[in-house]
PDB file of C-alpha atoms and ligand atoms in Angstrom:
ATOM      1  CA  MET A   1       0.000   0.000   0.000  1.00 54.00           C
ATOM      2  CA  ASN A   2       2.864   2.321   0.916  1.00 61.00           C
ATOM      3  CA  TYR A   3       4.286   1.862  -2.569  1.00 61.00           C
ATOM      4  CA  VAL A   4       0.972   2.932  -4.097  1.00 60.00           C
ATOM      5  CA  TYR A   5       0.902   6.099  -1.948  1.00 59.00           C
ATOM      6  CA  SER A   6       4.513   6.890  -2.777  1.00 59.00           C
ATOM      7  CA  PHE A   7       3.820   6.391  -6.458  1.00 60.00           C
ATOM      8  CA  LEU A   8       0.756   8.658  -6.341  1.00 56.00           C
ATOM      9  CA  TYR A   9       2.722  11.267  -4.363  1.00 56.00           C
ATOM     10  CA  VAL A  10       5.464  11.322  -7.018  1.00 57.00           C
ATOM     11  CA  ILE A  11       2.879  11.646  -9.798  1.00 60.00           C
ATOM     12  CA  VAL A  12       1.148  14.566  -8.050  1.00 51.00           C
ATOM     13  CA  ARG A  13       4.480  16.336  -7.392  1.00 58.00           C
ATOM     14  CA  LEU A  14       5.494  15.828 -11.007  1.00 58.00           C
ATOM     15  CA  ARG A  15       2.170  17.184 -12.251  1.00 60.00           C
ATOM     16  CA  ASN A  16       2.493  20.237  -9.986  1.00 51.00           C
ATOM     17  CA  SER A  17       6.043  20.916 -11.159  1.00 51.00           C
ATOM     18  CA  VAL A  18       5.006  20.740 -14.810  1.00 53.00           C
ATOM     19  CA  ALA A  19       2.026  23.042 -14.136  1.00 49.00           C
ATOM     20  CA  HIS A  20       4.283  25.494 -12.240  1.00 46.00           C
ATOM     21  CA  PHE A  21       6.848  25.467 -15.038  1.00 48.00           C
ATOM     22  CA  CYS A  22       4.182  26.003 -17.717  1.00 49.00           C
ATOM     23  CA  TYR A  23       2.573  28.864 -15.774  1.00 49.00           C
ATOM     24  CA  TYR A  24       5.785  30.763 -15.121  1.00 50.00           C
ATOM     25  CA  GLY A  25       7.329  29.791 -18.441  1.00 52.00           C
ATOM     26  CA  ASP A  26       4.218  31.152 -20.092  1.00 54.00           C
ATOM     27  CA  ARG A  27       4.338  34.355 -18.037  1.00 53.00           C
ATOM     28  CA  VAL A  28       7.899  34.951 -19.146  1.00 60.00           C
ATOM     29  CA  ASN A  29       7.337  34.018 -22.786  1.00 75.00           C
ATOM     30  CA  ARG A  30       4.016  35.485 -23.677  1.00 91.00           C
ATOM     31  CA  LYS A  31       3.102  39.011 -24.710  1.00 97.00           C
ATOM     32  CA  LYS A  32       2.852  41.441 -21.794  1.00 98.00           C
ATOM     33  CA  THR A  33      -0.306  43.456 -21.385  1.00 98.00           C
ATOM     34  CA  ILE A  34      -1.323  46.350 -19.168  1.00 98.00           C
ATOM     35  CA  LEU A  35      -2.860  43.777 -16.819  1.00 98.00           C
ATOM     36  CA  ASP A  36       0.534  42.126 -16.304  1.00 98.00           C
ATOM     37  CA  ILE A  37       2.064  45.522 -15.602  1.00 98.00           C
ATOM     38  CA  GLN A  38      -0.627  46.355 -13.062  1.00 98.00           C
ATOM     39  CA  LYS A  39      -0.309  42.937 -11.399  1.00 98.00           C
ATOM     40  CA  MET A  40       3.408  43.616 -10.944  1.00 98.00           C
ATOM     41  CA  LYS A  41       2.584  46.535  -8.644  1.00 98.00           C
ATOM     42  CA  ALA A  42       0.290  44.324  -6.584  1.00 96.00           C
ATOM     43  CA  ALA A  43       2.990  41.634  -6.406  1.00 98.00           C
ATOM     44  CA  GLY A  44       5.707  44.143  -5.485  1.00 98.00           C
ATOM     45  CA  GLU A  45       7.728  43.281  -8.616  1.00 98.00           C
ATOM     46  CA  ALA A  46       9.781  46.132 -10.100  1.00 98.00           C
ATOM     47  CA  ILE A  47       8.588  47.201 -13.572  1.00 98.00           C
ATOM     48  CA  THR A  48      11.419  47.782 -16.045  1.00 98.00           C
ATOM     49  CA  VAL A  49      10.970  50.286 -18.867  1.00 98.00           C
ATOM     50  CA  LEU A  50      13.379  51.566 -21.519  1.00 98.00           C
ATOM     51  CA  THR A  51      12.896  53.738 -24.561  1.00 98.00           C
ATOM     52  CA  SER A  52      13.424  52.340 -28.038  1.00 98.00           C
ATOM     53  CA  TYR A  53      12.896  53.910 -31.431  1.00 98.00           C
ATOM     54  CA  ASP A  54      13.952  51.180 -33.827  1.00 98.00           C
ATOM     55  CA  TYR A  55      13.932  47.478 -34.692  1.00 98.00           C
ATOM     56  CA  PRO A  56      17.436  46.323 -33.611  1.00 98.00           C
ATOM     57  CA  PHE A  57      17.420  47.916 -30.145  1.00 98.00           C
ATOM     58  CA  THR A  58      13.901  46.598 -29.583  1.00 98.00           C
ATOM     59  CA  ARG A  59      15.001  43.050 -30.426  1.00 98.00           C
ATOM     60  CA  ILE A  60      17.964  43.270 -28.057  1.00 98.00           C
ATOM     61  CA  MET A  61      16.106  44.711 -25.071  1.00 98.00           C
ATOM     62  CA  ASP A  62      13.138  42.404 -25.580  1.00 98.00           C
ATOM     63  CA  ASP A  63      15.420  39.371 -25.554  1.00 98.00           C
ATOM     64  CA  CYS A  64      16.821  40.690 -22.268  1.00 98.00           C
ATOM     65  CA  GLY A  65      13.304  40.627 -20.795  1.00 98.00           C
ATOM     66  CA  ILE A  66      12.336  44.296 -20.510  1.00 98.00           C
ATOM     67  CA  ASP A  67       8.692  44.713 -19.403  1.00 98.00           C
ATOM     68  CA  VAL A  68       7.694  47.878 -21.282  1.00 98.00           C
ATOM     69  CA  ILE A  69       9.178  49.580 -24.339  1.00 98.00           C
ATOM     70  CA  LEU A  70       8.449  53.282 -24.571  1.00 99.00           C
ATOM     71  CA  VAL A  71       8.694  54.869 -28.003  1.00 99.00           C
ATOM     72  CA  GLY A  72       9.386  58.220 -26.384  1.00 98.00           C
ATOM     73  CA  ASP A  73       9.261  61.610 -28.041  1.00 98.00           C
ATOM     74  CA  SER A  74      12.805  61.847 -26.631  1.00 98.00           C
ATOM     75  CA  VAL A  75      13.528  60.422 -30.108  1.00 98.00           C
ATOM     76  CA  GLY A  76      13.575  64.071 -31.232  1.00 97.00           C
ATOM     77  CA  VAL A  77      16.538  64.809 -28.952  1.00 96.00           C
ATOM     78  CA  VAL A  78      18.631  61.639 -28.804  1.00 96.00           C
ATOM     79  CA  PHE A  79      17.985  60.466 -32.363  1.00 96.00           C
ATOM     80  CA  GLY A  80      16.895  63.585 -34.241  1.00 97.00           C
ATOM     81  CA  GLY A  81      19.360  66.026 -32.671  1.00 95.00           C
ATOM     82  CA  PHE A  82      16.761  68.647 -31.667  1.00 96.00           C
ATOM     83  CA  ASP A  83      17.232  70.587 -28.419  1.00 95.00           C
ATOM     84  CA  THR A  84      13.738  69.743 -27.163  1.00 97.00           C
ATOM     85  CA  THR A  85      10.979  67.216 -27.845  1.00 98.00           C
ATOM     86  CA  LEU A  86       8.660  69.940 -29.184  1.00 98.00           C
ATOM     87  CA  PRO A  87       9.355  69.547 -32.932  1.00 98.00           C
ATOM     88  CA  VAL A  88       8.472  65.818 -32.993  1.00 98.00           C
ATOM     89  CA  THR A  89       5.452  65.073 -35.194  1.00 98.00           C
ATOM     90  CA  VAL A  90       2.780  62.381 -35.131  1.00 98.00           C
ATOM     91  CA  GLU A  91       4.149  61.043 -38.449  1.00 98.00           C
ATOM     92  CA  GLU A  92       7.597  60.629 -36.897  1.00 98.00           C
ATOM     93  CA  MET A  93       6.118  58.871 -33.874  1.00 98.00           C
ATOM     94  CA  VAL A  94       4.120  56.546 -36.135  1.00 99.00           C
ATOM     95  CA  TYR A  95       7.279  55.733 -38.125  1.00 98.00           C
ATOM     96  CA  HIS A  96       9.352  54.880 -35.036  1.00 98.00           C
ATOM     97  CA  THR A  97       6.507  53.001 -33.353  1.00 99.00           C
ATOM     98  CA  ARG A  98       6.114  50.851 -36.481  1.00 98.00           C
ATOM     99  CA  ALA A  99       9.814  50.005 -36.441  1.00 98.00           C
ATOM    100  CA  VAL A 100       9.527  48.950 -32.788  1.00 98.00           C
ATOM    101  CA  ALA A 101       6.285  47.006 -33.270  1.00 98.00           C
ATOM    102  CA  ARG A 102       7.740  45.202 -36.296  1.00 98.00           C
ATOM    103  CA  ALA A 103      10.209  43.546 -33.912  1.00 98.00           C
ATOM    104  CA  ARG A 104       7.148  41.850 -32.332  1.00 98.00           C
ATOM    105  CA  PRO A 105       8.386  42.403 -28.784  1.00 98.00           C
ATOM    106  CA  LYS A 106       6.867  40.532 -25.858  1.00 98.00           C
ATOM    107  CA  ALA A 107       7.176  43.782 -23.931  1.00 98.00           C
ATOM    108  CA  LEU A 108       4.218  46.158 -23.854  1.00 98.00           C
ATOM    109  CA  VAL A 109       4.713  48.878 -26.499  1.00 98.00           C
ATOM    110  CA  VAL A 110       3.757  52.392 -25.372  1.00 99.00           C
ATOM    111  CA  ALA A 111       4.015  55.311 -27.810  1.00 99.00           C
ATOM    112  CA  ASP A 112       4.365  58.943 -26.775  1.00 98.00           C
ATOM    113  CA  MET A 113       1.850  61.464 -28.042  1.00 98.00           C
ATOM    114  CA  PRO A 114       3.994  64.366 -29.277  1.00 98.00           C
ATOM    115  CA  PHE A 115       3.421  68.057 -28.596  1.00 98.00           C
ATOM    116  CA  LEU A 116       0.299  69.436 -30.318  1.00 98.00           C
ATOM    117  CA  SER A 117      -1.193  66.003 -30.923  1.00 98.00           C
ATOM    118  CA  TYR A 118      -3.556  66.100 -27.900  1.00 98.00           C
ATOM    119  CA  GLN A 119      -3.525  69.630 -26.449  1.00 97.00           C
ATOM    120  CA  THR A 120      -5.842  71.257 -29.014  1.00 97.00           C
ATOM    121  CA  ASP A 121      -9.070  69.332 -28.524  1.00 97.00           C
ATOM    122  CA  LEU A 122     -10.443  65.897 -27.664  1.00 98.00           C
ATOM    123  CA  ARG A 123     -11.099  64.974 -31.278  1.00 98.00           C
ATOM    124  CA  ASP A 124      -7.444  65.578 -32.232  1.00 98.00           C
ATOM    125  CA  ALA A 125      -6.356  63.615 -29.188  1.00 98.00           C
ATOM    126  CA  ARG A 126      -8.559  60.646 -30.071  1.00 98.00           C
ATOM    127  CA  ILE A 127      -7.506  60.609 -33.724  1.00 98.00           C
ATOM    128  CA  ASN A 128      -3.797  60.873 -32.945  1.00 98.00           C
ATOM    129  CA  ALA A 129      -3.924  58.233 -30.210  1.00 99.00           C
ATOM    130  CA  GLY A 130      -5.808  56.027 -32.668  1.00 98.00           C
ATOM    131  CA  ARG A 131      -3.153  56.577 -35.349  1.00 98.00           C
ATOM    132  CA  LEU A 132      -0.380  55.464 -33.002  1.00 99.00           C
ATOM    133  CA  VAL A 133      -2.288  52.256 -32.363  1.00 98.00           C
ATOM    134  CA  LYS A 134      -3.688  51.644 -35.836  1.00 98.00           C
ATOM    135  CA  GLU A 135      -0.750  52.764 -38.006  1.00 98.00           C
ATOM    136  CA  GLY A 136       2.081  52.439 -35.487  1.00 98.00           C
ATOM    137  CA  GLY A 137       1.103  49.219 -33.743  1.00 98.00           C
ATOM    138  CA  ALA A 138       1.309  50.715 -30.226  1.00 98.00           C
ATOM    139  CA  GLU A 139      -0.587  48.959 -27.445  1.00 98.00           C
ATOM    140  CA  ALA A 140      -0.884  52.059 -25.280  1.00 99.00           C
ATOM    141  CA  VAL A 141      -0.098  55.767 -25.542  1.00 99.00           C
ATOM    142  CA  LYS A 142       1.535  58.202 -23.135  1.00 99.00           C
ATOM    143  CA  LEU A 143       0.779  61.869 -22.721  1.00 98.00           C
ATOM    144  CA  GLU A 144       2.066  64.593 -20.431  1.00 98.00           C
ATOM    145  CA  GLY A 145       0.112  66.503 -17.805  1.00 98.00           C
ATOM    146  CA  GLY A 146      -2.083  66.042 -14.756  1.00 98.00           C
ATOM    147  CA  LEU A 147      -5.427  67.545 -13.815  1.00 98.00           C
ATOM    148  CA  HIS A 148      -5.654  69.667 -16.970  1.00 98.00           C
ATOM    149  CA  VAL A 149      -5.393  66.627 -19.292  1.00 98.00           C
ATOM    150  CA  ALA A 150      -7.665  64.357 -17.219  1.00 98.00           C
ATOM    151  CA  GLU A 151     -10.524  64.818 -19.671  1.00 98.00           C
ATOM    152  CA  THR A 152      -8.216  63.930 -22.561  1.00 98.00           C
ATOM    153  CA  ILE A 153      -7.038  60.783 -20.785  1.00 98.00           C
ATOM    154  CA  ARG A 154     -10.652  59.768 -20.209  1.00 98.00           C
ATOM    155  CA  ALA A 155     -11.575  60.411 -23.861  1.00 98.00           C
ATOM    156  CA  ILE A 156      -8.738  58.194 -25.123  1.00 98.00           C
ATOM    157  CA  ALA A 157      -9.263  55.496 -22.484  1.00 98.00           C
ATOM    158  CA  ASP A 158     -12.952  55.441 -23.475  1.00 98.00           C
ATOM    159  CA  MET A 159     -11.806  54.333 -26.935  1.00 98.00           C
ATOM    160  CA  ASP A 160     -10.181  51.354 -25.201  1.00 98.00           C
ATOM    161  CA  ILE A 161      -6.707  52.708 -25.800  1.00 98.00           C
ATOM    162  CA  PRO A 162      -4.736  52.344 -22.559  1.00 98.00           C
ATOM    163  CA  VAL A 163      -3.117  55.596 -21.448  1.00 99.00           C
ATOM    164  CA  MET A 164       0.071  56.066 -19.464  1.00 99.00           C
ATOM    165  CA  ALA A 165       0.117  59.485 -17.806  1.00 99.00           C
ATOM    166  CA  HIS A 166       3.266  61.550 -17.182  1.00 98.00           C
ATOM    167  CA  ILE A 167       3.524  64.183 -14.446  1.00 98.00           C
ATOM    168  CA  GLY A 168       6.217  66.235 -12.695  1.00 98.00           C
ATOM    169  CA  LEU A 169       8.965  67.370 -15.037  1.00 98.00           C
ATOM    170  CA  THR A 170       7.121  67.205 -18.349  1.00 98.00           C
ATOM    171  CA  PRO A 171       9.586  67.989 -21.168  1.00 98.00           C
ATOM    172  CA  GLN A 172       6.859  69.320 -23.500  1.00 98.00           C
ATOM    173  CA  SER A 173       6.319  72.124 -20.922  1.00 98.00           C
ATOM    174  CA  ILE A 174       9.968  73.211 -21.000  1.00 97.00           C
ATOM    175  CA  HIS A 175       9.135  76.846 -21.746  1.00 97.00           C
ATOM    176  CA  ARG A 176       6.665  77.129 -18.848  1.00 96.00           C
ATOM    177  CA  MET A 177       9.061  75.381 -16.447  1.00 97.00           C
ATOM    178  CA  GLY A 178      11.983  77.578 -17.587  1.00 97.00           C
ATOM    179  CA  GLY A 179      14.208  74.556 -18.274  1.00 95.00           C
ATOM    180  CA  TYR A 180      14.439  70.920 -17.219  1.00 95.00           C
ATOM    181  CA  LYS A 181      13.949  71.579 -13.492  1.00 96.00           C
ATOM    182  CA  VAL A 182      12.975  69.274 -10.624  1.00 97.00           C
ATOM    183  CA  GLN A 183       9.278  69.829  -9.854  1.00 97.00           C
ATOM    184  CA  GLY A 184       7.406  69.614  -6.549  1.00 97.00           C
ATOM    185  CA  LYS A 185      10.171  70.878  -4.280  1.00 97.00           C
ATOM    186  CA  LYS A 186       7.913  73.479  -2.680  1.00 97.00           C
ATOM    187  CA  GLU A 187       4.976  72.392  -0.537  1.00 97.00           C
ATOM    188  CA  GLU A 188       2.348  74.013  -2.757  1.00 97.00           C
ATOM    189  CA  GLN A 189       3.823  72.456  -5.927  1.00 97.00           C
ATOM    190  CA  ALA A 190       4.031  69.061  -4.235  1.00 98.00           C
ATOM    191  CA  LEU A 191       0.352  69.213  -3.240  1.00 98.00           C
ATOM    192  CA  ARG A 192      -0.552  70.051  -6.831  1.00 98.00           C
ATOM    193  CA  LEU A 193       1.395  67.033  -8.053  1.00 98.00           C
ATOM    194  CA  VAL A 194      -0.439  64.751  -5.644  1.00 98.00           C
ATOM    195  CA  ASP A 195      -3.706  66.158  -7.056  1.00 98.00           C
ATOM    196  CA  ASP A 196      -2.401  65.554 -10.582  1.00 98.00           C
ATOM    197  CA  ALA A 197      -1.567  61.941  -9.731  1.00 98.00           C
ATOM    198  CA  ARG A 198      -5.023  61.332  -8.268  1.00 98.00           C
ATOM    199  CA  ALA A 199      -6.665  63.006 -11.273  1.00 98.00           C
ATOM    200  CA  VAL A 200      -4.903  60.860 -13.884  1.00 98.00           C
ATOM    201  CA  GLU A 201      -5.703  57.673 -11.990  1.00 98.00           C
ATOM    202  CA  GLU A 202      -9.327  58.752 -11.645  1.00 98.00           C
ATOM    203  CA  ALA A 203      -9.437  59.562 -15.383  1.00 98.00           C
ATOM    204  CA  GLY A 204      -8.496  55.981 -16.243  1.00 98.00           C
ATOM    205  CA  ALA A 205      -4.707  56.000 -16.805  1.00 98.00           C
ATOM    206  CA  PHE A 206      -3.267  52.482 -16.332  1.00 98.00           C
ATOM    207  CA  ALA A 207       0.104  53.792 -15.082  1.00 98.00           C
ATOM    208  CA  VAL A 208       1.849  57.102 -14.525  1.00 99.00           C
ATOM    209  CA  VAL A 209       5.398  58.296 -15.156  1.00 99.00           C
ATOM    210  CA  LEU A 210       6.793  60.446 -12.342  1.00 98.00           C
ATOM    211  CA  GLU A 211       9.646  62.506 -13.753  1.00 98.00           C
ATOM    212  CA  GLY A 212      12.058  64.792 -11.912  1.00 98.00           C
ATOM    213  CA  ILE A 213      10.388  64.979  -8.498  1.00 98.00           C
ATOM    214  CA  PRO A 214      11.800  64.538  -4.971  1.00 98.00           C
ATOM    215  CA  LEU A 215      11.963  60.919  -3.833  1.00 98.00           C
ATOM    216  CA  LYS A 216       9.741  61.500  -0.771  1.00 98.00           C
ATOM    217  CA  LEU A 217       6.979  62.889  -2.953  1.00 98.00           C
ATOM    218  CA  ALA A 218       7.340  59.951  -5.365  1.00 98.00           C
ATOM    219  CA  ARG A 219       7.055  57.558  -2.416  1.00 98.00           C
ATOM    220  CA  GLN A 220       3.908  59.306  -1.186  1.00 98.00           C
ATOM    221  CA  ILE A 221       2.269  59.212  -4.646  1.00 98.00           C
ATOM    222  CA  THR A 222       3.277  55.566  -5.176  1.00 98.00           C
ATOM    223  CA  GLY A 223       1.732  54.661  -1.838  1.00 98.00           C
ATOM    224  CA  GLU A 224      -1.509  56.507  -2.578  1.00 98.00           C
ATOM    225  CA  LEU A 225      -2.190  55.260  -6.107  1.00 98.00           C
ATOM    226  CA  SER A 226      -3.416  51.845  -7.064  1.00 98.00           C
ATOM    227  CA  ILE A 227      -1.936  52.180 -10.579  1.00 98.00           C
ATOM    228  CA  PRO A 228       1.826  51.670 -11.020  1.00 98.00           C
ATOM    229  CA  THR A 229       4.199  54.626 -10.885  1.00 98.00           C
ATOM    230  CA  ILE A 230       7.200  54.563 -13.223  1.00 98.00           C
ATOM    231  CA  GLY A 231       9.985  56.843 -12.051  1.00 98.00           C
ATOM    232  CA  ILE A 232      12.660  58.754 -13.920  1.00 98.00           C
ATOM    233  CA  GLY A 233      14.679  61.021 -11.671  1.00 98.00           C
ATOM    234  CA  ALA A 234      12.116  60.282  -8.955  1.00 98.00           C
ATOM    235  CA  GLY A 235      14.147  57.968  -6.718  1.00 98.00           C
ATOM    236  CA  PRO A 236      13.822  54.318  -5.795  1.00 98.00           C
ATOM    237  CA  TYR A 237      10.348  54.253  -4.243  1.00 98.00           C
ATOM    238  CA  CYS A 238       8.377  53.947  -7.486  1.00 98.00           C
ATOM    239  CA  ASP A 239       6.826  50.744  -8.801  1.00 98.00           C
ATOM    240  CA  GLY A 240       9.111  50.799 -11.830  1.00 98.00           C
ATOM    241  CA  GLN A 241      11.882  52.754 -13.520  1.00 98.00           C
ATOM    242  CA  VAL A 242      12.318  54.163 -17.009  1.00 98.00           C
ATOM    243  CA  LEU A 243      15.442  55.519 -18.700  1.00 98.00           C
ATOM    244  CA  VAL A 244      16.347  56.583 -22.210  1.00 97.00           C
ATOM    245  CA  ILE A 245      18.359  53.855 -23.961  1.00 98.00           C
ATOM    246  CA  HIS A 246      20.881  56.318 -25.435  1.00 97.00           C
ATOM    247  CA  ASP A 247      21.572  57.643 -21.904  1.00 96.00           C
ATOM    248  CA  ILE A 248      22.348  54.264 -20.352  1.00 97.00           C
ATOM    249  CA  LEU A 249      24.600  53.414 -23.296  1.00 97.00           C
ATOM    250  CA  GLY A 250      26.524  56.681 -23.140  1.00 95.00           C
ATOM    251  CA  LEU A 251      25.337  57.746 -26.584  1.00 94.00           C
ATOM    252  CA  CYS A 252      23.859  61.116 -25.675  1.00 85.00           C
ATOM    253  CA  GLU A 253      26.370  63.915 -25.392  1.00 76.00           C
ATOM    254  CA  LYS A 254      23.945  66.811 -25.035  1.00 72.00           C
ATOM    255  CA  TYR A 255      22.578  66.153 -21.559  1.00 71.00           C
ATOM    256  CA  SER A 256      23.820  64.003 -18.742  1.00 77.00           C
ATOM    257  CA  PRO A 257      21.207  64.309 -16.001  1.00 88.00           C
ATOM    258  CA  LYS A 258      22.131  63.322 -12.438  1.00 91.00           C
ATOM    259  CA  PHE A 259      19.521  60.571 -12.389  1.00 95.00           C
ATOM    260  CA  VAL A 260      21.045  58.633 -15.303  1.00 95.00           C
ATOM    261  CA  LYS A 261      23.259  55.634 -14.651  1.00 96.00           C
ATOM    262  CA  ARG A 262      25.531  54.818 -17.564  1.00 95.00           C
ATOM    263  CA  TYR A 263      25.838  51.065 -18.049  1.00 97.00           C
ATOM    264  CA  ALA A 264      28.120  51.069 -21.111  1.00 96.00           C
ATOM    265  CA  ASP A 265      30.334  53.303 -23.186  1.00 96.00           C
ATOM    266  CA  ALA A 266      28.813  52.500 -26.549  1.00 97.00           C
ATOM    267  CA  LYS A 267      30.266  55.684 -28.000  1.00 96.00           C
ATOM    268  CA  ALA A 268      33.802  54.358 -27.441  1.00 97.00           C
ATOM    269  CA  LEU A 269      32.765  50.962 -28.823  1.00 97.00           C
ATOM    270  CA  VAL A 270      31.317  52.470 -32.018  1.00 97.00           C
ATOM    271  CA  ALA A 271      34.221  54.901 -32.402  1.00 97.00           C
ATOM    272  CA  GLY A 272      36.680  51.981 -32.057  1.00 98.00           C
ATOM    273  CA  ALA A 273      34.926  49.959 -34.752  1.00 98.00           C
ATOM    274  CA  VAL A 274      34.633  52.910 -37.142  1.00 98.00           C
ATOM    275  CA  SER A 275      38.305  53.879 -36.664  1.00 98.00           C
ATOM    276  CA  SER A 276      39.416  50.278 -37.288  1.00 98.00           C
ATOM    277  CA  TYR A 277      37.336  50.163 -40.476  1.00 98.00           C
ATOM    278  CA  ILE A 278      38.838  53.440 -41.723  1.00 98.00           C
ATOM    279  CA  ASP A 279      42.362  52.187 -40.923  1.00 98.00           C
ATOM    280  CA  ASP A 280      41.740  48.835 -42.626  1.00 98.00           C
ATOM    281  CA  VAL A 281      40.417  50.407 -45.829  1.00 98.00           C
ATOM    282  CA  ARG A 282      43.230  52.954 -45.932  1.00 98.00           C
ATOM    283  CA  LYS A 283      45.947  50.349 -45.508  1.00 98.00           C
ATOM    284  CA  GLY A 284      44.295  47.808 -47.817  1.00 98.00           C
ATOM    285  CA  ALA A 285      43.510  45.283 -45.045  1.00 98.00           C
ATOM    286  CA  PHE A 286      39.818  45.284 -45.952  1.00 98.00           C
ATOM    287  CA  PRO A 287      38.281  43.734 -47.970  1.00 97.00           C
ATOM    288  CA  GLU A 288      40.199  40.465 -48.003  1.00 96.00           C
ATOM    289  CA  GLU A 289      39.610  37.638 -50.488  1.00 95.00           C
ATOM    290  CA  GLY A 290      37.176  36.084 -48.024  1.00 96.00           C
ATOM    291  CA  HIS A 291      34.956  39.147 -48.285  1.00 96.00           C
ATOM    292  CA  SER A 292      34.990  39.009 -52.079  1.00 97.00           C
ATOM    293  CA  PHE A 293      33.250  37.040 -54.831  1.00 96.00           C
ATOM    294  CA  SER A 294      35.239  35.041 -57.377  1.00 92.00           C
TER     295      SER A 294
HETATM  296  O1  LIG B 301      10.154  60.676 -24.196  1.00 52.42           O
HETATM  297  C1  LIG B 301      10.596  59.925 -23.332  1.00 52.42           C
HETATM  298  O2  LIG B 301      11.566  59.191 -23.544  1.00 52.42           O
HETATM  299  C2  LIG B 301       9.953  59.937 -22.028  1.00 52.42           C
HETATM  300  C3  LIG B 301      10.619  59.200 -20.913  1.00 52.42           C
HETATM  301  C4  LIG B 301      11.919  59.753 -20.583  1.00 52.42           C
HETATM  302  C5  LIG B 301       9.735  59.076 -19.725  1.00 52.42           C
HETATM  303  O3  LIG B 301       8.931  60.523 -21.882  1.00 52.42           O
END
């Protein structure tokens, strides 16, 4: 009889292990949705977000297991060479979002709504959010602002397009802020940001980016909201973190904000490869016979 029990026990354990493996294997391998991102907050798992604007970087970071890929309007600065994000157009965002979506990442793809694509009226906002999804292949959109864009967030969310909000240092408001300055340092400003955070959650945003705010304020907002907070220059007490890919690779010379951690010197790597190529061609070391057709 004991043998029968032992046998059954082994079978049950085996079945449970296979089920466990399939469940977690599936969670790791399947497409991530806003529900997965929201569950991560509930489970206390850190949400990882990076920007990407093209196919090859998307493939690399997706293979590494990033949770969310943000096609940020920072593309205008780090890729396009502009001083601000203001000149970026909807067409440019659609183009870059398509390149990212074409890589079929498992990560959730969020596309930024550029300046003037949602501030004019609700109809413009709906159409432009729709274009990023329909033509670009985005699975969610992000827009900047708090209380004053709550109605816009609701209008887009009502079309079943998930919206990521973005409050604090909002780069599209650079001229009002008088530069890229930390927001919410003064009591009154901090209270307004808490109101902004509540307003975007109430309007239906599925997550909110907290940019350039003191870490205590970010901790307070993260504790109050039920939607995930994604920090950038907002300290460690957010539900997730986002950085610009060019910044972590050391590819952006223009700005080097305090909150960026550089994980590689890709500039030196690229410069080394380019210099070697130039040298090789000049001295006749490239191409060799192996690179040629007979
Ligand atoms: O445009 C962008 O890349 C962003 C992130 C930095 C949050 O908005």
